[in-house]
Amino acid sequence: MKRSFIVMALIVLSAGTALAAPGDPRIVQGTQEWPATVTTESFVVIRADEGQTYYADLATAQRRTAGPLTAGSRVSLLGIEGSRPYELTAMVIGTGDTASLGLGPSFTPTPPAPPAPIAVAPPAPAVPAEPMWRVDGTVQSVAGTSITLRTPDGRTSTVDVSQLSDSTVNALRPGERVSLFGVPRQDRRLIANGYIQSELAPPAASPRTTQ
């Protein structure tokens, strides 16, 4: 079933990504920006070759990588566009260019060899992963390592951006629309370690003056 969908995705993509809409397949090739190394994170931030930044959910993705996914490495993915153009649900992700995805017409998945039976000690109980938070909003002010956002529901939220690079923090300007990702502190304040800048909303038209 999944292979049939991938074939259909390639047919749709041949028409060009400019016509993509929510629910349409997308292929993205670029550089991983966050996290430093994918461990328990369920998503990555990728800057595509054309400069656009994407947020990709990896929860159900096939990973065709020789090692861990790390920041600065070249990656490619096939995914489904979400409700926003920069949000993708990844189906396949690989390191390098799109050839790593194995989506060519002659591609045939090789089933893994059955593992040899070995005695394994019962695993230790897993430590619950820290919940990941996301805050969308418009920058109201930047003060040192704190940024204040106005969220779509009209509330204000102060976020700790001490984990972001100085160049990223210095680039933030009041009026910009951003999405910040990270884990909460004990006081339930977000510590951001990931960031996406959304497209700016068009300025409101100035009122016309009747002569």
XYZ file of N, CA and C in Angstrom:
633
model
N 0.833 -1.205 0.000
C 0.000 0.000 0.000
C 0.866 1.253 0.000
N 1.897 1.263 0.897
C 2.760 2.444 0.972
C 3.527 2.638 -0.318
N 3.993 1.504 -0.937
C 4.737 1.646 -2.180
C 3.844 2.222 -3.270
N 2.551 1.791 -3.299
C 1.623 2.338 -4.288
C 1.445 3.818 -4.095
N 1.405 4.259 -2.834
C 1.251 5.691 -2.578
C 2.483 6.447 -3.045
N 3.684 5.863 -2.824
C 4.916 6.538 -3.261
C 4.924 6.706 -4.773
N 4.489 5.669 -5.509
C 4.425 5.774 -6.970
C 3.470 6.887 -7.368
N 2.295 6.956 -6.701
C 1.334 8.014 -6.992
C 1.928 9.374 -6.666
N 2.708 9.440 -5.558
C 3.330 10.703 -5.173
C 4.279 11.186 -6.248
N 5.045 10.266 -6.839
C 5.984 10.663 -7.886
C 5.254 11.202 -9.101
N 4.085 10.632 -9.431
C 3.312 11.122 -10.562
C 2.832 12.534 -10.295
N 2.323 12.774 -9.068
C 1.847 14.112 -8.728
C 2.982 15.109 -8.709
N 4.142 14.697 -8.150
C 5.276 15.607 -8.055
C 5.828 15.982 -9.422
N 5.608 15.147 -10.416
C 6.100 15.477 -11.759
C 5.424 16.712 -12.308
N 4.274 17.090 -11.735
C 3.588 18.302 -12.181
C 4.174 19.543 -11.552
N 5.108 19.364 -10.561
C 5.739 20.513 -9.933
C 5.149 20.790 -8.577
N 6.033 21.207 -7.620
C 5.578 21.470 -6.266
C 4.877 22.797 -6.144
N 4.910 23.634 -7.175
C 4.255 24.936 -7.073
C 2.757 24.790 -6.879
N 2.182 23.654 -7.323
C 0.745 23.454 -7.205
C 0.381 22.687 -5.942
N 1.373 22.418 -5.069
C 1.102 21.611 -3.881
C 0.127 22.315 -2.957
N -0.702 21.500 -2.301
C -1.713 22.001 -1.374
C -1.769 21.021 -0.210
N -2.450 21.380 0.899
C -2.550 20.451 2.015
C -3.013 19.067 1.565
N -2.265 18.030 2.002
C -2.568 16.661 1.618
C -1.805 16.184 0.401
N -1.106 17.094 -0.299
C -0.336 16.708 -1.485
C 1.065 16.233 -1.086
N 1.660 15.319 -1.885
C 3.024 14.856 -1.599
C 4.050 15.925 -1.947
N 5.125 15.974 -1.190
C 6.220 16.922 -1.433
C 7.545 16.193 -1.274
N 8.519 16.541 -2.110
C 9.894 16.089 -1.914
C 10.730 17.314 -1.576
N 11.488 17.236 -0.474
C 12.318 18.345 -0.011
C 13.747 17.850 0.133
N 14.686 18.645 -0.366
C 16.112 18.336 -0.260
C 16.804 19.557 0.322
N 17.625 19.363 1.364
C 18.286 20.507 1.979
C 19.190 20.092 3.117
N 19.278 20.973 4.152
C 20.194 20.772 5.270
C 19.415 20.726 6.582
N 19.722 19.748 7.425
C 19.061 19.667 8.739
C 19.567 20.800 9.619
N 18.631 21.559 10.213
C 19.002 22.663 11.089
C 18.793 22.320 12.564
N 17.833 21.456 12.866
C 17.540 21.090 14.253
C 16.880 19.721 14.275
N 17.178 18.907 15.289
C 18.071 19.110 16.430
C 19.511 18.790 16.077
N 20.430 18.935 17.053
C 21.837 18.626 16.792
C 21.987 17.170 16.376
N 21.289 16.273 17.053
C 21.229 14.847 16.696
C 19.834 14.350 17.025
N 19.206 13.662 16.081
C 17.861 13.139 16.320
C 17.965 11.937 17.245
N 17.360 12.059 18.427
C 17.322 10.941 19.380
C 15.860 10.592 19.656
N 15.258 11.285 20.639
C 13.848 11.038 20.941
C 12.919 12.025 20.251
N 13.505 13.013 19.541
C 12.670 14.022 18.889
C 11.812 13.369 17.794
N 10.580 13.832 17.695
C 9.671 13.271 16.688
C 9.593 14.138 15.442
N 10.395 15.196 15.363
C 10.388 16.035 14.170
C 11.758 16.669 13.969
N 11.997 17.171 12.744
C 13.224 17.886 12.425
C 12.869 19.183 11.718
N 13.821 20.120 11.734
C 13.692 21.363 10.985
C 14.726 21.324 9.865
N 14.276 21.514 8.630
C 15.144 21.423 7.451
C 15.078 22.730 6.672
N 16.256 23.242 6.281
C 16.308 24.383 5.369
C 16.551 23.841 3.970
N 15.567 24.011 3.086
C 15.645 23.469 1.734
C 16.664 24.249 0.906
N 17.077 23.644 -0.215
C 18.072 24.276 -1.086
C 17.615 25.635 -1.591
N 16.287 25.810 -1.750
C 15.787 27.098 -2.238
C 15.635 28.130 -1.131
N 15.977 27.751 0.134
C 15.959 28.707 1.234
C 14.783 28.596 2.175
N 13.714 27.892 1.797
C 12.537 27.752 2.650
C 12.839 26.802 3.819
N 12.302 27.105 4.998
C 12.472 26.254 6.168
C 11.222 25.401 6.360
N 11.411 24.106 6.629
C 10.307 23.168 6.802
C 10.385 22.479 8.163
N 9.207 22.208 8.713
C 9.053 21.436 9.958
C 8.483 20.079 9.534
N 9.255 19.000 9.770
C 8.853 17.670 9.287
C 8.638 16.711 10.447
N 7.441 16.135 10.520
C 7.075 15.150 11.538
C 7.617 13.782 11.111
N 8.444 13.162 11.962
C 9.079 11.882 11.625
C 8.410 10.680 12.292
N 7.277 10.888 12.938
C 6.676 9.834 13.764
C 6.475 8.527 13.000
N 6.071 8.604 11.723
C 5.785 7.386 10.961
C 6.721 7.222 9.760
N 7.832 7.967 9.732
C 8.716 7.968 8.558
C 9.635 6.752 8.529
N 9.874 6.227 7.304
C 10.936 5.251 7.092
C 12.261 6.019 7.051
N 13.258 5.554 7.798
C 14.554 6.235 7.834
C 15.575 5.434 7.041
N 16.032 6.001 5.935
C 17.032 5.344 5.092
C 18.347 6.096 5.268
N 18.950 5.879 6.429
C 20.177 6.573 6.799
C 21.197 5.568 7.299
N 22.491 5.863 7.044
C 23.563 4.978 7.504
C 23.917 5.242 8.958
N 23.549 6.384 9.480
C 23.860 6.757 10.850
C 22.796 7.699 11.365
N 23.050 8.348 12.501
C 22.064 9.280 13.056
C 21.926 10.535 12.200
N 20.744 11.140 12.242
C 20.510 12.407 11.560
C 21.068 13.525 12.435
N 21.984 14.344 11.869
C 22.642 15.387 12.654
C 22.521 16.737 11.963
N 22.573 17.806 12.759
C 22.488 19.159 12.224
C 23.651 19.420 11.276
N 23.359 20.094 10.162
C 24.372 20.402 9.162
C 24.503 19.363 8.072
N 23.884 18.189 8.247
C 23.994 17.143 7.230
C 22.939 17.337 6.145
N 23.252 16.854 4.948
C 22.324 16.915 3.823
C 21.270 15.833 3.990
N 20.006 16.198 3.829
C 18.910 15.244 3.964
C 17.896 15.469 2.847
N 17.117 14.423 2.579
C 16.018 14.493 1.622
C 14.842 13.744 2.225
N 13.641 14.204 1.914
C 12.481 13.480 2.421
C 11.311 13.581 1.460
N 10.469 12.560 1.529
C 9.182 12.552 0.843
C 8.132 12.664 1.926
N 7.239 13.641 1.799
C 6.233 13.830 2.823
C 4.933 14.364 2.272
N 3.997 14.575 3.172
C 2.686 15.097 2.836
C 2.562 16.497 3.425
N 2.136 17.467 2.604
C 2.001 18.835 3.078
C 0.854 18.930 4.087
N 1.114 19.667 5.179
C 0.108 19.854 6.210
C -0.763 21.066 5.938
N -1.356 21.595 7.012
C -2.263 22.735 6.856
C -1.524 24.003 6.488
N -0.198 24.028 6.731
C 0.638 25.165 6.350
C 1.715 24.681 5.390
N 2.149 25.536 4.453
C 3.092 25.078 3.423
C 4.409 24.555 3.985
N 4.820 25.018 5.180
C 6.104 24.591 5.725
C 5.973 23.400 6.677
N 4.789 22.842 6.840
C 4.588 21.694 7.712
C 4.420 20.428 6.868
N 5.231 19.406 7.153
C 5.199 18.163 6.388
C 5.118 16.968 7.338
N 4.405 15.943 6.905
C 4.433 14.652 7.587
C 5.297 13.736 6.733
N 6.499 13.410 7.219
C 7.466 12.654 6.421
C 7.046 11.193 6.296
N 7.167 10.656 5.072
C 6.953 9.234 4.837
C 8.295 8.501 4.750
N 9.277 9.137 4.084
C 10.613 8.563 3.931
C 11.610 9.695 4.119
N 12.706 9.458 4.864
C 13.774 10.439 5.006
C 15.103 9.722 4.862
N 16.035 10.371 4.167
C 17.356 9.789 3.967
C 18.415 10.866 3.968
N 19.679 10.469 4.128
C 20.787 11.418 4.089
C 21.294 11.542 2.660
N 21.716 12.777 2.284
C 22.199 13.011 0.931
C 21.092 13.542 0.042
N 21.243 13.344 -1.274
C 20.250 13.860 -2.202
C 19.061 12.892 -2.298
N 18.123 13.218 -3.196
C 16.881 12.447 -3.268
C 17.089 10.998 -3.702
N 18.257 10.678 -4.269
C 18.518 9.289 -4.644
C 18.525 8.378 -3.420
N 18.837 8.967 -2.239
C 18.882 8.154 -1.021
C 17.506 7.654 -0.616
N 16.444 8.257 -1.164
C 15.094 7.832 -0.811
C 14.685 6.547 -1.513
N 15.430 6.168 -2.576
C 15.115 4.933 -3.287
C 13.773 4.960 -3.960
N 13.430 6.111 -4.570
C 12.102 6.251 -5.157
C 12.083 6.055 -6.670
N 13.201 5.579 -7.238
C 13.236 5.366 -8.671
C 12.305 4.250 -9.098
N 11.957 4.196 -10.400
C 11.018 3.173 -10.877
C 11.493 1.753 -10.624
N 12.825 1.560 -10.580
C 13.336 0.196 -10.405
C 13.544 -0.162 -8.946
N 13.153 0.733 -8.052
C 13.381 0.465 -6.634
C 12.498 -0.671 -6.131
N 13.141 -1.649 -5.482
C 12.412 -2.751 -4.850
C 12.933 -2.912 -3.433
N 12.090 -2.699 -2.432
C 12.577 -2.822 -1.067
C 13.092 -4.221 -0.773
N 14.208 -4.296 -0.073
C 14.768 -5.577 0.314
C 14.340 -5.910 1.728
N 13.636 -7.027 1.926
C 13.195 -7.360 3.287
C 14.390 -7.642 4.174
N 14.364 -7.212 5.416
C 15.494 -7.467 6.316
C 15.630 -8.946 6.629
N 16.868 -9.385 6.830
C 17.108 -10.779 7.183
C 16.577 -11.037 8.579
N 16.005 -12.210 8.800
C 15.472 -12.508 10.139
C 16.602 -12.527 11.162
N 16.398 -11.938 12.321
C 17.467 -11.906 13.325
C 17.724 -13.290 13.897
N 18.997 -13.541 14.226
C 19.351 -14.823 14.842
C 18.842 -14.832 16.268
N 18.318 -15.977 16.724
C 17.800 -16.039 18.100
C 18.931 -15.921 19.114
N 18.819 -14.958 19.991
C 19.813 -14.783 21.043
C 19.074 -14.510 22.347
N 19.760 -14.807 23.433
C 19.185 -14.540 24.751
C 19.400 -13.066 25.071
N 18.335 -12.408 25.405
C 18.409 -10.979 25.686
C 17.816 -10.729 27.066
N 18.547 -9.941 27.857
C 18.047 -9.583 29.185
C 16.875 -8.622 29.028
N 15.904 -8.682 29.921
C 14.771 -7.755 29.831
C 15.262 -6.308 29.868
N 14.754 -5.455 28.972
C 15.214 -4.059 28.951
C 14.768 -3.318 30.205
N 15.582 -2.326 30.566
C 15.219 -1.486 31.708
C 14.037 -0.611 31.317
N 13.205 -0.247 32.282
C 12.064 0.625 31.964
C 12.537 1.909 31.299
N 11.858 2.286 30.224
C 12.250 3.493 29.485
C 11.924 4.730 30.302
N 12.842 5.701 30.220
C 12.601 6.979 30.884
C 11.713 7.821 29.979
N 10.584 8.317 30.474
C 9.693 9.098 29.616
C 10.416 10.305 29.019
N 10.223 10.512 27.726
C 10.856 11.659 27.061
C 10.189 12.949 27.524
N 10.996 14.011 27.593
C 10.468 15.314 27.980
C 9.476 15.773 26.916
N 8.292 16.235 27.302
C 7.321 16.671 26.298
C 7.855 17.848 25.497
N 7.546 17.856 24.202
C 7.983 18.934 23.318
C 6.858 19.953 23.174
N 7.191 21.216 23.339
C 6.213 22.289 23.206
C 6.467 23.077 21.936
N 5.405 23.730 21.458
C 5.504 24.619 20.297
C 4.642 25.849 20.567
N 5.210 27.019 20.297
C 4.468 28.275 20.457
C 4.561 29.053 19.146
N 3.397 29.412 18.566
C 3.327 30.249 17.375
C 2.904 31.649 17.801
N 3.463 32.655 17.155
C 3.034 34.013 17.486
C 3.827 35.075 16.761
N 3.511 36.321 17.077
C 4.178 37.483 16.496
C 5.091 38.093 17.554
N 6.339 38.367 17.152
C 7.309 38.926 18.093
C 6.845 40.299 18.556
N 6.747 40.467 19.886
C 6.415 41.761 20.471
C 7.670 42.491 20.943
N 8.594 41.759 21.567
C 9.832 42.377 22.048
C 10.882 41.304 22.269
N 12.160 41.724 22.212
C 13.296 40.845 22.482
C 14.146 41.541 23.539
N 14.382 40.868 24.676
C 15.162 41.450 25.764
C 16.148 40.411 26.262
N 17.414 40.551 25.868
C 18.431 39.586 26.287
C 18.128 38.207 25.759
N 17.920 37.248 26.675
C 17.640 35.859 26.273
C 16.160 35.528 26.399
N 15.311 36.558 26.397
C 13.861 36.341 26.456
C 13.184 37.038 25.284
N 12.152 36.390 24.768
C 11.371 36.969 23.677
C 9.898 36.869 24.062
N 9.156 37.921 23.799
C 7.727 37.938 24.093
C 6.960 37.837 22.790
N 6.046 36.853 22.713
C 5.224 36.633 21.528
C 3.771 36.932 21.854
N 3.034 37.426 20.841
C 1.579 37.498 20.953
C 1.019 36.343 20.137
N 0.329 35.423 20.815
C -0.173 34.224 20.166
C -1.447 34.539 19.386
N -1.872 33.634 18.470
C -3.067 33.901 17.662
C -4.326 34.167 18.477
N -4.386 33.662 19.733
C -5.587 33.915 20.543
C -5.509 35.232 21.323
N -4.457 36.028 21.054
C -4.346 37.341 21.675
C -3.567 37.373 22.972
N -3.117 36.234 23.461
C -2.356 36.211 24.698
C -0.887 36.501 24.424
N -0.134 36.855 25.484
C 1.309 37.029 25.350
C 2.009 35.881 26.060
N 3.145 35.462 25.486
C 3.917 34.351 26.036
C 5.387 34.725 25.989
N 6.083 34.615 27.128
C 7.515 34.906 27.190
C 8.290 33.598 27.096
N 9.250 33.545 26.160
C 9.990 32.321 25.865
C 11.473 32.546 26.137
N 12.117 31.569 26.758
C 13.563 31.589 27.007
C 14.272 31.142 25.729
N 15.076 32.032 25.114
C 15.769 31.696 23.859
C 17.279 31.581 24.073
N 17.692 31.286 25.306
C 19.127 31.194 25.603
C 19.796 30.029 24.873
N 19.005 29.024 24.428
C 19.579 27.887 23.708
C 19.732 28.142 22.214
N 19.156 29.232 21.707
C 19.314 29.569 20.294
C 20.626 30.319 20.081
N 21.138 30.296 18.855
C 22.391 30.984 18.564
C 22.195 32.498 18.644
N 23.296 33.219 18.913
C 23.231 34.675 18.997
C 22.731 35.276 17.682
N 23.167 34.694 16.542
C 22.749 35.243 15.248
C 21.250 35.092 15.052
N 20.672 33.973 15.538
C 19.229 33.777 15.421
C 18.481 34.779 16.284
N 18.913 34.942 17.538
C 18.237 35.878 18.440
C 18.346 37.301 17.911
N 19.529 37.673 17.408
C 19.724 39.035 16.907
C 18.907 39.311 15.651
N 18.525 38.234 14.933
C 17.748 38.413 13.702
C 16.261 38.593 13.970
N 15.808 38.286 15.178
C 14.393 38.410 15.494
C 14.016 39.873 15.636
N 12.920 40.268 14.987
C 12.471 41.653 14.996
C 10.993 41.711 15.374
N 10.577 42.750 16.122
C 9.152 42.909 16.420
C 8.323 42.919 15.147
N 7.193 42.225 15.177
C 6.306 42.134 14.027
C 6.491 40.868 13.216
N 7.602 40.136 13.421
C 7.820 38.903 12.675
C 6.986 37.768 13.263
N 6.493 36.888 12.382
C 5.723 35.712 12.806
C 6.670 34.524 12.880
N 6.729 33.867 14.030
C 7.658 32.771 14.237
C 6.963 31.616 14.944
N 7.600 30.453 14.863
C 7.214 29.277 15.650
C 8.456 28.850 16.417
N 8.335 28.681 17.743
C 9.440 28.272 18.598
C 9.135 26.898 19.188
N 10.174 26.041 19.251
C 10.015 24.680 19.734
C 10.978 24.435 20.890
N 10.603 23.583 21.818
C 11.508 23.234 22.900
C 10.788 22.517 24.017
N 11.439 22.471 25.187
C 10.873 21.797 26.354
C 10.606 22.825 27.448
N 9.644 22.544 28.326
C 9.330 23.511 29.374
C 10.289 23.412 30.560
N 10.489 24.556 31.247
C 11.230 24.560 32.502
C 10.291 24.098 33.627
N 10.826 24.029 34.832
C 9.997 23.619 35.958
C 8.867 24.611 36.212
N 9.100 25.894 35.853
C 8.036 26.887 36.045
C 7.081 26.939 34.857
N 7.177 25.925 33.940
C 6.299 25.790 32.769
C 6.542 26.876 31.738
N 7.708 27.469 31.735
C 8.082 28.433 30.706
C 8.906 27.713 29.647
N 8.628 27.999 28.382
C 9.283 27.288 27.283
C 10.745 27.692 27.157
N 11.626 26.685 27.020
C 13.024 26.920 26.652
C 13.157 26.524 25.183
N 13.276 27.486 24.296
C 13.287 27.206 22.853
C 14.653 26.714 22.411
N 14.660 25.622 21.639
C 15.893 25.181 20.994
C 15.667 24.897 19.511
N 14.549 25.332 18.993
C 14.250 25.243 17.564
C 13.384 26.419 17.159
N 13.477 26.818 15.885
C 12.827 28.057 15.460
C 12.511 28.002 13.971
N 11.321 28.484 13.607
C 10.938 28.650 12.205
C 10.369 30.042 12.051
N 10.815 30.754 11.035
C 10.257 32.069 10.736
C 9.203 31.911 9.659
N 7.981 32.334 9.949
C 6.888 32.244 8.989
C 6.927 33.459 8.075
N 6.130 33.354 6.987
C 6.023 34.497 6.096
C 5.317 35.628 6.819
N 5.807 36.860 6.584
C 5.201 38.014 7.225
C 3.817 38.281 6.667
N 2.898 38.677 7.543
C 1.561 39.041 7.083
C 1.635 40.361 6.346
N 0.850 40.562 5.255
C 0.907 41.827 4.516
C 0.453 42.964 5.407
N 1.105 44.167 5.318
C 0.719 45.300 6.155
C -0.681 45.759 5.844
N -1.369 46.273 6.869
C -2.710 46.777 6.672
C -2.679 48.009 5.802
N -3.719 48.172 4.938
C -3.744 49.307 4.026
C -3.979 50.593 4.807
N -3.297 51.674 4.401
C -3.456 52.959 5.067
C -4.799 53.551 4.688
N -5.484 54.232 5.627
C -6.792 54.810 5.287
C -6.645 55.914 4.252
N -7.572 55.952 3.334
C -7.541 56.962 2.282
C -8.129 58.262 2.803
N -7.542 59.335 2.359
C -7.993 60.655 2.779
C -8.757 61.311 1.642
N -9.973 61.717 1.934
C -10.800 62.385 0.918
C -10.457 63.855 0.860
N -10.098 64.321 -0.323
C -9.757 65.738 -0.504
C -10.996 66.601 -0.419
